[in-house]
């Protein structure tokens, strides 16, 4: 009688391409990234960093109600996006705006959503950072944790039935893997044999819960095998490693019509959100260490600059450019009109039901009767 | 897993409550009064034919749920002399495993998957073995399905149907008898339907499958085996019933009785009894709980001036409460008596047959309520 041990003793090794100083590790096999893609990836990571810094401050100034940064996870964001095709459907959790950035969402579009103005694609219905874009194949961010996982399996089922040359990519954090939906999604995706890539951003913290209190397994990668899913552990702060693993995962998922699990190890440098102060539950030097010594952006920069594809001048010019663009976008977004009040009633159903038509009419009459009580920056 | 299945099956086949054979006989007797009836079909067959036709017409429609495929549905209740068709019978053989998907046991999981599939061009029909188990998936029904069209600003449509038996069966206890009609009906973004007859079942299911919004389709286990007459029009593959429209099953002038699902049969039986006392009840089959056909109900109350609402669910915040509020708000001056609400007992469903009978509305309760509304003196309590 032999009980299989609760732990295999050895941790699953982590795939890396670049060392901490941005040099390719001797003997590592990886697909090369050309200058165009590398520079685009790097500049995307810098843009995301600047976006996070400035929009976080904007919340602190009381100009938007909420914000959530991806600081420390820029490599996962941009490198995974770069490895996908525009036809691949993305179901995010909420810490992946870099994927949308890569696909062409502009700073103005991000700002519009955060300010909930008339140009917001979400028609002012969502909190900030709940981006969504049909034309970019990026599902609208939904707050409940891990609900996107079984939905992703469902979307993948649809792709499989259509025999599309595309896959689904869905993201979650370490905390999200504790949800029942994680179990159901992985189990189902394996049983239904659908092309979906589950990317877990294991960043060490689920708000104030460290991974030591989240699970007893060797992280998330070991769970894949329990469901019959091919899995890999990757250094999430190594842009090239993330790029390579997602590229391979995508090919496998589509050619073999099977799900893949990728655990990307990283660290959540920022607070969980603007509603959190993480210094209350973790050491400040721990945060500092990951912010400086283990920064994925500077690590990739070293490699890109080492290839002669980027210079310090490029850096300062690019950063000041993006900062300026973003500040302008924010000014514009703040000044823009709010969404019209008609948006309160539409899209509850495909067609407005009679009770809502009646309520809208009744509201219109009330506004006409008391125009002085109606805010001037909200169109009808 | 099979142990669980056979337990659920046994629970649903355990001898029906005493009221059942009487009901069936009464319904069948009344149905023979419909002169346009050409054929009798069971509700189960009606649902099966609706699923079959919609799947044939639209290749994006597919069915998923526990036991829907190989096992051909969990409700193959076998009464003597009665070849009963399970709801999903024959569909796997006809459409294959890609379109009739047997799921592992995770309501939250397969509901989420169904929502995801519907967000990207498919039209899933998610079957819950009963709506009791749908409670494990309620986050996906409300937060992922109901709210998504609104929260995505119309970019993500969710044309999904959640169906399955709702409410008490016979001797299945508290965790298998919950009624969910009023919970789902309080949610903007959902449409909630409750068929009674085979005509309702066919017409409403077809409309639900074709509808672009998420629809909760509440069937009734005890009605699956009931036969109803259907005209040729109902059997046509294009037959659809509109959402949001109730049906007057029987016209009357003295008191309005609203009911849905199995209780429509009880209301009709009560109306028969009341007729002998010179009270003509108008029986309304709601068909659609959300949106509620408020204008039809209110028109009826303006005619009769008295209202009795009937439902099997718990009394607080039930469907009757909403109907009562609607009538009081719009036609207060037309009411000649307080509104009477008949509902299930405010307790988890007991198992023992005698207790179960007392915990659910019976025909006598509806009759007494109607008499009270018409100011005929009656005792308010049942006698055991």
Short mmCIF file of N, CA, C and O in Angstrom, two decimals, chain B residues 109-205:
data_model
loop_
_atom_site.label_atom_id
_atom_site.label_comp_id
_atom_site.label_asym_id
_atom_site.label_seq_id
_atom_site.Cartn_x
_atom_site.Cartn_y
_atom_site.Cartn_z
N UNK B 109 -19.62 25.42 -13.01
CA UNK B 109 -18.74 25.25 -14.15
C UNK B 109 -19.48 25.29 -15.47
O UNK B 109 -19.17 26.11 -16.34
N UNK B 110 -20.48 24.42 -15.63
CA UNK B 110 -21.07 24.38 -16.97
C UNK B 110 -21.96 25.58 -17.26
O UNK B 110 -22.15 25.94 -18.42
N UNK B 111 -22.45 26.23 -16.22
CA UNK B 111 -23.19 27.47 -16.48
C UNK B 111 -22.24 28.54 -16.98
O UNK B 111 -22.55 29.27 -17.93
N UNK B 112 -21.06 28.63 -16.35
CA UNK B 112 -20.07 29.59 -16.82
C UNK B 112 -19.65 29.30 -18.24
O UNK B 112 -19.53 30.20 -19.07
N UNK B 113 -19.46 28.01 -18.52
CA UNK B 113 -19.07 27.63 -19.88
C UNK B 113 -20.16 27.99 -20.87
O UNK B 113 -19.89 28.50 -21.96
N UNK B 114 -21.41 27.74 -20.50
CA UNK B 114 -22.52 28.08 -21.38
C UNK B 114 -22.55 29.57 -21.66
O UNK B 114 -22.71 29.99 -22.81
N UNK B 115 -22.36 30.37 -20.62
CA UNK B 115 -22.37 31.82 -20.81
C UNK B 115 -21.25 32.23 -21.75
O UNK B 115 -21.44 33.01 -22.68
N UNK B 116 -20.05 31.68 -21.52
CA UNK B 116 -18.93 32.00 -22.39
C UNK B 116 -19.22 31.64 -23.83
O UNK B 116 -18.98 32.41 -24.75
N UNK B 117 -19.78 30.44 -24.04
CA UNK B 117 -20.10 30.01 -25.41
C UNK B 117 -21.11 30.95 -26.05
O UNK B 117 -21.01 31.29 -27.23
N UNK B 118 -22.10 31.39 -25.26
CA UNK B 118 -23.12 32.26 -25.84
C UNK B 118 -22.56 33.64 -26.13
O UNK B 118 -23.07 34.35 -26.99
N UNK B 119 -21.50 34.04 -25.43
CA UNK B 119 -20.90 35.34 -25.69
C UNK B 119 -20.18 35.35 -27.03
O UNK B 119 -19.81 36.40 -27.53
N UNK B 120 -19.95 34.17 -27.58
CA UNK B 120 -19.14 34.13 -28.79
C UNK B 120 -19.86 33.39 -29.91
O UNK B 120 -19.25 32.63 -30.66
N UNK B 121 -21.17 33.57 -30.02
CA UNK B 121 -21.85 33.11 -31.23
C UNK B 121 -22.64 31.82 -31.13
O UNK B 121 -23.35 31.47 -32.06
N UNK B 122 -22.53 31.08 -30.02
CA UNK B 122 -23.34 29.87 -29.92
C UNK B 122 -24.61 30.17 -29.12
O UNK B 122 -24.70 31.19 -28.47
N UNK B 123 -25.58 29.28 -29.22
CA UNK B 123 -26.83 29.48 -28.47
C UNK B 123 -27.05 28.25 -27.58
O UNK B 123 -27.76 27.33 -27.97
N UNK B 124 -26.43 28.26 -26.41
CA UNK B 124 -26.55 27.07 -25.57
C UNK B 124 -27.87 27.01 -24.82
O UNK B 124 -28.46 28.04 -24.49
N UNK B 125 -28.32 25.78 -24.58
CA UNK B 125 -29.45 25.55 -23.68
C UNK B 125 -28.84 24.78 -22.52
O UNK B 125 -28.40 23.64 -22.67
N UNK B 126 -28.79 25.42 -21.37
CA UNK B 126 -28.17 24.79 -20.20
C UNK B 126 -29.26 24.14 -19.37
O UNK B 126 -30.20 24.81 -18.92
N UNK B 127 -29.16 22.83 -19.20
CA UNK B 127 -30.20 22.14 -18.43
C UNK B 127 -29.71 21.87 -17.02
O UNK B 127 -28.63 21.32 -16.81
N UNK B 128 -30.49 22.29 -16.04
CA UNK B 128 -30.21 21.94 -14.65
C UNK B 128 -31.08 20.76 -14.29
O UNK B 128 -32.26 20.73 -14.63
N UNK B 129 -30.50 19.81 -13.61
CA UNK B 129 -31.30 18.64 -13.24
C UNK B 129 -32.52 19.10 -12.45
O UNK B 129 -33.61 18.59 -12.63
N UNK B 130 -32.33 20.03 -11.55
CA UNK B 130 -33.46 20.80 -11.01
C UNK B 130 -32.92 22.19 -10.71
O UNK B 130 -31.71 22.37 -10.59
N UNK B 131 -33.82 23.15 -10.57
CA UNK B 131 -33.34 24.50 -10.28
C UNK B 131 -32.79 24.63 -8.87
O UNK B 131 -32.17 25.64 -8.53
N UNK B 132 -32.99 23.61 -8.03
CA UNK B 132 -32.34 23.64 -6.73
C UNK B 132 -30.83 23.69 -6.93
O UNK B 132 -30.12 24.42 -6.26
N UNK B 133 -30.34 22.87 -7.88
CA UNK B 133 -28.90 22.80 -8.09
C UNK B 133 -28.40 24.03 -8.83
O UNK B 133 -27.21 24.35 -8.78
N UNK B 134 -29.31 24.73 -9.48
CA UNK B 134 -28.90 25.96 -10.16
C UNK B 134 -28.42 27.00 -9.16
O UNK B 134 -27.69 27.92 -9.52
N UNK B 135 -28.79 26.83 -7.89
CA UNK B 135 -28.32 27.79 -6.88
C UNK B 135 -26.80 27.78 -6.80
O UNK B 135 -26.18 28.76 -6.40
N UNK B 136 -26.19 26.64 -7.18
CA UNK B 136 -24.74 26.60 -7.15
C UNK B 136 -24.15 27.40 -8.31
O UNK B 136 -22.96 27.65 -8.34
N UNK B 137 -24.99 27.75 -9.25
CA UNK B 137 -24.51 28.48 -10.42
C UNK B 137 -25.06 29.88 -10.47
O UNK B 137 -24.92 30.58 -11.47
N UNK B 138 -25.69 30.31 -9.38
CA UNK B 138 -26.45 31.56 -9.46
C UNK B 138 -25.58 32.76 -9.76
O UNK B 138 -26.01 33.71 -10.40
N UNK B 139 -24.31 32.73 -9.39
CA UNK B 139 -23.43 33.86 -9.73
C UNK B 139 -23.33 33.99 -11.24
O UNK B 139 -23.38 35.08 -11.79
N UNK B 140 -23.18 32.86 -11.92
CA UNK B 140 -23.06 32.95 -13.38
C UNK B 140 -24.37 33.36 -14.03
O UNK B 140 -24.38 34.06 -15.03
N UNK B 141 -25.50 32.92 -13.44
CA UNK B 141 -26.78 33.30 -14.05
C UNK B 141 -27.01 34.80 -13.90
O UNK B 141 -27.40 35.48 -14.84
N UNK B 142 -26.72 35.32 -12.70
CA UNK B 142 -26.99 36.74 -12.47
C UNK B 142 -25.83 37.61 -12.95
O UNK B 142 -25.98 38.48 -13.80
N UNK B 143 -24.63 37.38 -12.41
CA UNK B 143 -23.52 38.28 -12.72
C UNK B 143 -22.90 38.06 -14.09
O UNK B 143 -22.37 38.99 -14.69
N UNK B 144 -22.93 36.85 -14.61
CA UNK B 144 -22.33 36.65 -15.91
C UNK B 144 -23.34 36.73 -17.04
O UNK B 144 -23.02 37.19 -18.11
N UNK B 145 -24.56 36.26 -16.79
CA UNK B 145 -25.53 36.26 -17.89
C UNK B 145 -26.42 37.51 -17.86
O UNK B 145 -26.42 38.31 -18.79
N UNK B 146 -27.14 37.70 -16.77
CA UNK B 146 -28.14 38.77 -16.74
C UNK B 146 -27.54 40.15 -16.97
O UNK B 146 -28.11 40.98 -17.68
N UNK B 147 -26.40 40.42 -16.39
CA UNK B 147 -25.88 41.79 -16.40
C UNK B 147 -24.94 42.09 -17.56
O UNK B 147 -24.58 43.24 -17.79
N UNK B 148 -24.49 41.07 -18.29
CA UNK B 148 -23.42 41.29 -19.24
C UNK B 148 -23.78 42.20 -20.41
O UNK B 148 -22.94 43.01 -20.82
N UNK B 149 -24.97 42.08 -20.97
CA UNK B 149 -25.29 42.94 -22.10
C UNK B 149 -25.21 44.40 -21.68
O UNK B 149 -24.66 45.24 -22.38
N UNK B 150 -25.73 44.67 -20.49
CA UNK B 150 -25.72 46.04 -19.96
C UNK B 150 -24.31 46.50 -19.64
O UNK B 150 -23.87 47.57 -20.04
N UNK B 151 -23.55 45.66 -18.92
CA UNK B 151 -22.24 46.09 -18.46
C UNK B 151 -21.21 46.15 -19.58
O UNK B 151 -20.19 46.81 -19.46
N UNK B 152 -21.49 45.46 -20.68
CA UNK B 152 -20.56 45.54 -21.81
C UNK B 152 -21.08 46.54 -22.83
O UNK B 152 -20.58 46.60 -23.95
N UNK B 153 -22.07 47.33 -22.43
CA UNK B 153 -22.65 48.34 -23.31
C UNK B 153 -23.14 47.75 -24.62
O UNK B 153 -22.91 48.31 -25.69
N UNK B 154 -23.78 46.58 -24.54
CA UNK B 154 -24.37 45.99 -25.74
C UNK B 154 -23.38 45.24 -26.61
O UNK B 154 -23.76 44.69 -27.64
N UNK B 155 -22.09 45.19 -26.19
CA UNK B 155 -21.11 44.51 -27.03
C UNK B 155 -21.12 43.00 -26.87
O UNK B 155 -20.72 42.27 -27.75
N UNK B 156 -21.54 42.53 -25.70
CA UNK B 156 -21.55 41.09 -25.47
C UNK B 156 -22.99 40.64 -25.21
O UNK B 156 -23.56 40.94 -24.17
N UNK B 157 -23.56 39.93 -26.20
CA UNK B 157 -24.92 39.40 -26.02
C UNK B 157 -24.86 38.01 -25.43
O UNK B 157 -23.93 37.26 -25.70
N UNK B 158 -25.88 37.67 -24.65
CA UNK B 158 -25.90 36.35 -24.01
C UNK B 158 -27.22 35.65 -24.34
O UNK B 158 -28.14 35.62 -23.52
N UNK B 159 -27.33 35.07 -25.55
CA UNK B 159 -28.59 34.43 -25.95
C UNK B 159 -28.67 33.01 -25.40
O UNK B 159 -28.65 32.04 -26.14
N UNK B 160 -28.79 32.86 -24.11
CA UNK B 160 -28.72 31.55 -23.47
C UNK B 160 -30.06 31.20 -22.83
O UNK B 160 -30.83 32.10 -22.46
N UNK B 161 -30.36 29.92 -22.74
CA UNK B 161 -31.58 29.48 -22.06
C UNK B 161 -31.16 28.58 -20.91
O UNK B 161 -30.39 27.64 -21.11
N UNK B 162 -31.64 28.89 -19.70
CA UNK B 162 -31.42 28.01 -18.56
C UNK B 162 -32.74 27.30 -18.31
O UNK B 162 -33.75 27.95 -18.04
N UNK B 163 -32.76 25.99 -18.44
CA UNK B 163 -34.04 25.31 -18.22
C UNK B 163 -33.89 24.13 -17.30
O UNK B 163 -32.79 23.62 -17.08
N UNK B 164 -35.04 23.67 -16.78
CA UNK B 164 -35.03 22.51 -15.90
C UNK B 164 -36.27 22.55 -15.04
O UNK B 164 -37.02 23.54 -15.06
N UNK B 165 -36.52 21.47 -14.27
CA UNK B 165 -37.70 21.47 -13.41
C UNK B 165 -37.50 22.38 -12.20
O UNK B 165 -36.42 22.45 -11.62
N UNK B 166 -38.57 23.08 -11.85
CA UNK B 166 -38.54 24.03 -10.76
C UNK B 166 -39.61 23.65 -9.76
O UNK B 166 -40.73 23.31 -10.16
N UNK B 167 -39.29 23.67 -8.48
CA UNK B 167 -40.34 23.48 -7.49
C UNK B 167 -40.45 22.06 -6.99
O UNK B 167 -39.69 21.18 -7.35
N UNK B 168 -41.44 21.86 -6.12
CA UNK B 168 -41.58 20.55 -5.47
C UNK B 168 -41.97 19.47 -6.47
O UNK B 168 -42.67 19.73 -7.43
N UNK B 169 -41.47 18.28 -6.21
CA UNK B 169 -41.91 17.12 -6.96
C UNK B 169 -42.83 16.36 -6.00
O UNK B 169 -43.77 16.92 -5.50
N UNK B 170 -42.49 15.13 -5.67
CA UNK B 170 -43.34 14.42 -4.72
C UNK B 170 -42.46 13.67 -3.75
O UNK B 170 -41.82 12.70 -4.13
N UNK B 171 -42.40 14.18 -2.50
CA UNK B 171 -41.61 13.47 -1.50
C UNK B 171 -40.12 13.53 -1.78
O UNK B 171 -39.43 12.52 -1.70
N UNK B 172 -39.61 14.69 -2.11
CA UNK B 172 -38.17 14.80 -2.35
C UNK B 172 -37.47 15.68 -1.33
O UNK B 172 -36.27 15.87 -1.40
N UNK B 173 -38.21 16.23 -0.39
CA UNK B 173 -37.56 16.96 0.70
C UNK B 173 -37.15 18.39 0.35
O UNK B 173 -37.27 18.84 -0.78
N UNK B 174 -36.61 19.08 1.38
CA UNK B 174 -36.40 20.52 1.26
C UNK B 174 -35.40 20.93 0.20
O UNK B 174 -35.59 21.92 -0.50
N UNK B 175 -34.29 20.16 0.08
CA UNK B 175 -33.25 20.61 -0.85
C UNK B 175 -33.54 20.26 -2.29
O UNK B 175 -32.77 20.58 -3.18
N UNK B 176 -34.66 19.59 -2.53
CA UNK B 176 -35.03 19.26 -3.91
C UNK B 176 -36.35 19.90 -4.29
O UNK B 176 -36.94 19.53 -5.29
N UNK B 177 -36.85 20.83 -3.46
CA UNK B 177 -38.20 21.35 -3.72
C UNK B 177 -38.29 22.86 -3.82
O UNK B 177 -39.38 23.39 -3.88
N UNK B 178 -37.17 23.54 -3.81
CA UNK B 178 -37.22 25.01 -3.78
C UNK B 178 -37.79 25.57 -5.07
O UNK B 178 -37.49 25.10 -6.15
N UNK B 179 -38.59 26.62 -4.91
CA UNK B 179 -39.10 27.35 -6.08
C UNK B 179 -38.23 28.58 -6.28
O UNK B 179 -37.97 29.31 -5.33
N UNK B 180 -37.78 28.81 -7.50
CA UNK B 180 -36.89 29.94 -7.74
C UNK B 180 -37.52 31.07 -8.55
O UNK B 180 -36.85 32.02 -8.89
N UNK B 181 -38.81 30.92 -8.86
CA UNK B 181 -39.41 31.89 -9.79
C UNK B 181 -39.21 33.33 -9.37
O UNK B 181 -38.85 34.18 -10.17
N UNK B 182 -39.46 33.60 -8.07
CA UNK B 182 -39.43 35.01 -7.66
C UNK B 182 -38.00 35.54 -7.55
O UNK B 182 -37.78 36.73 -7.72
N UNK B 183 -37.03 34.68 -7.25
CA UNK B 183 -35.65 35.16 -7.19
C UNK B 183 -35.19 35.67 -8.55
O UNK B 183 -34.71 36.77 -8.70
N UNK B 184 -35.35 34.83 -9.59
CA UNK B 184 -34.88 35.22 -10.91
C UNK B 184 -35.69 36.38 -11.44
O UNK B 184 -35.18 37.25 -12.14
N UNK B 185 -36.98 36.40 -11.10
CA UNK B 185 -37.84 37.46 -11.64
C UNK B 185 -37.54 38.82 -11.07
O UNK B 185 -38.03 39.82 -11.58
N UNK B 186 -36.74 38.90 -10.02
CA UNK B 186 -36.43 40.22 -9.49
C UNK B 186 -35.22 40.81 -10.20
O UNK B 186 -34.82 41.93 -9.92
N UNK B 187 -34.63 40.07 -11.13
CA UNK B 187 -33.39 40.52 -11.76
C UNK B 187 -33.54 41.16 -13.12
O UNK B 187 -33.93 40.49 -14.07
N UNK B 188 -33.18 42.43 -13.24
CA UNK B 188 -33.20 43.02 -14.58
C UNK B 188 -32.15 42.34 -15.45
O UNK B 188 -31.07 42.03 -14.99
N UNK B 189 -32.50 42.12 -16.70
CA UNK B 189 -31.57 41.46 -17.60
C UNK B 189 -31.99 40.03 -17.89
O UNK B 189 -31.58 39.46 -18.90
N UNK B 190 -32.82 39.45 -17.01
CA UNK B 190 -33.30 38.09 -17.24
C UNK B 190 -34.74 38.13 -17.72
O UNK B 190 -35.48 39.05 -17.41
N UNK B 191 -35.11 37.11 -18.49
CA UNK B 191 -36.53 36.89 -18.77
C UNK B 191 -36.87 35.56 -18.12
O UNK B 191 -36.05 34.63 -18.15
N UNK B 192 -38.03 35.47 -17.50
CA UNK B 192 -38.37 34.26 -16.75
C UNK B 192 -39.72 33.73 -17.22
O UNK B 192 -40.72 34.44 -17.19
N UNK B 193 -39.72 32.47 -17.69
CA UNK B 193 -40.95 31.88 -18.22
C UNK B 193 -41.33 30.65 -17.43
O UNK B 193 -40.46 29.93 -16.93
N UNK B 194 -42.66 30.41 -17.30
CA UNK B 194 -43.13 29.22 -16.59
C UNK B 194 -44.30 28.62 -17.36
O UNK B 194 -45.43 29.07 -17.25
N UNK B 195 -44.03 27.60 -18.18
CA UNK B 195 -45.11 27.00 -18.97
C UNK B 195 -45.99 26.12 -18.10
O UNK B 195 -45.56 25.62 -17.06
N UNK B 196 -47.22 25.93 -18.56
CA UNK B 196 -48.13 25.00 -17.87
C UNK B 196 -48.46 23.84 -18.80
O UNK B 196 -48.06 22.71 -18.57
N UNK B 197 -49.11 24.15 -19.92
CA UNK B 197 -49.58 23.08 -20.80
C UNK B 197 -48.53 22.73 -21.84
O UNK B 197 -47.48 23.35 -21.93
N UNK B 198 -48.85 21.75 -22.68
CA UNK B 198 -47.93 21.37 -23.76
C UNK B 198 -47.80 22.50 -24.77
O UNK B 198 -46.72 22.74 -25.31
N UNK B 199 -48.89 23.20 -24.99
CA UNK B 199 -48.84 24.35 -25.91
C UNK B 199 -47.89 25.40 -25.36
O UNK B 199 -47.02 25.92 -26.08
N UNK B 200 -48.01 25.68 -24.07
CA UNK B 200 -47.10 26.63 -23.42
C UNK B 200 -45.67 26.15 -23.58
O UNK B 200 -44.76 26.90 -23.93
N UNK B 201 -45.47 24.86 -23.28
CA UNK B 201 -44.11 24.31 -23.28
C UNK B 201 -43.47 24.48 -24.65
O UNK B 201 -42.34 24.96 -24.78
N UNK B 202 -44.17 24.11 -25.69
CA UNK B 202 -43.62 24.22 -27.03
C UNK B 202 -43.38 25.66 -27.43
O UNK B 202 -42.28 26.06 -27.81
N UNK B 203 -44.45 26.46 -27.32
CA UNK B 203 -44.36 27.84 -27.80
C UNK B 203 -43.34 28.67 -27.04
O UNK B 203 -42.57 29.43 -27.62
N UNK B 204 -43.33 28.53 -25.71
CA UNK B 204 -42.43 29.36 -24.92
C UNK B 204 -40.98 28.90 -25.05
O UNK B 204 -40.06 29.73 -25.09
N UNK B 205 -40.76 27.60 -25.15
CA UNK B 205 -39.37 27.14 -25.27
C UNK B 205 -38.78 27.58 -26.61
O UNK B 205 -37.63 28.02 -26.70
#
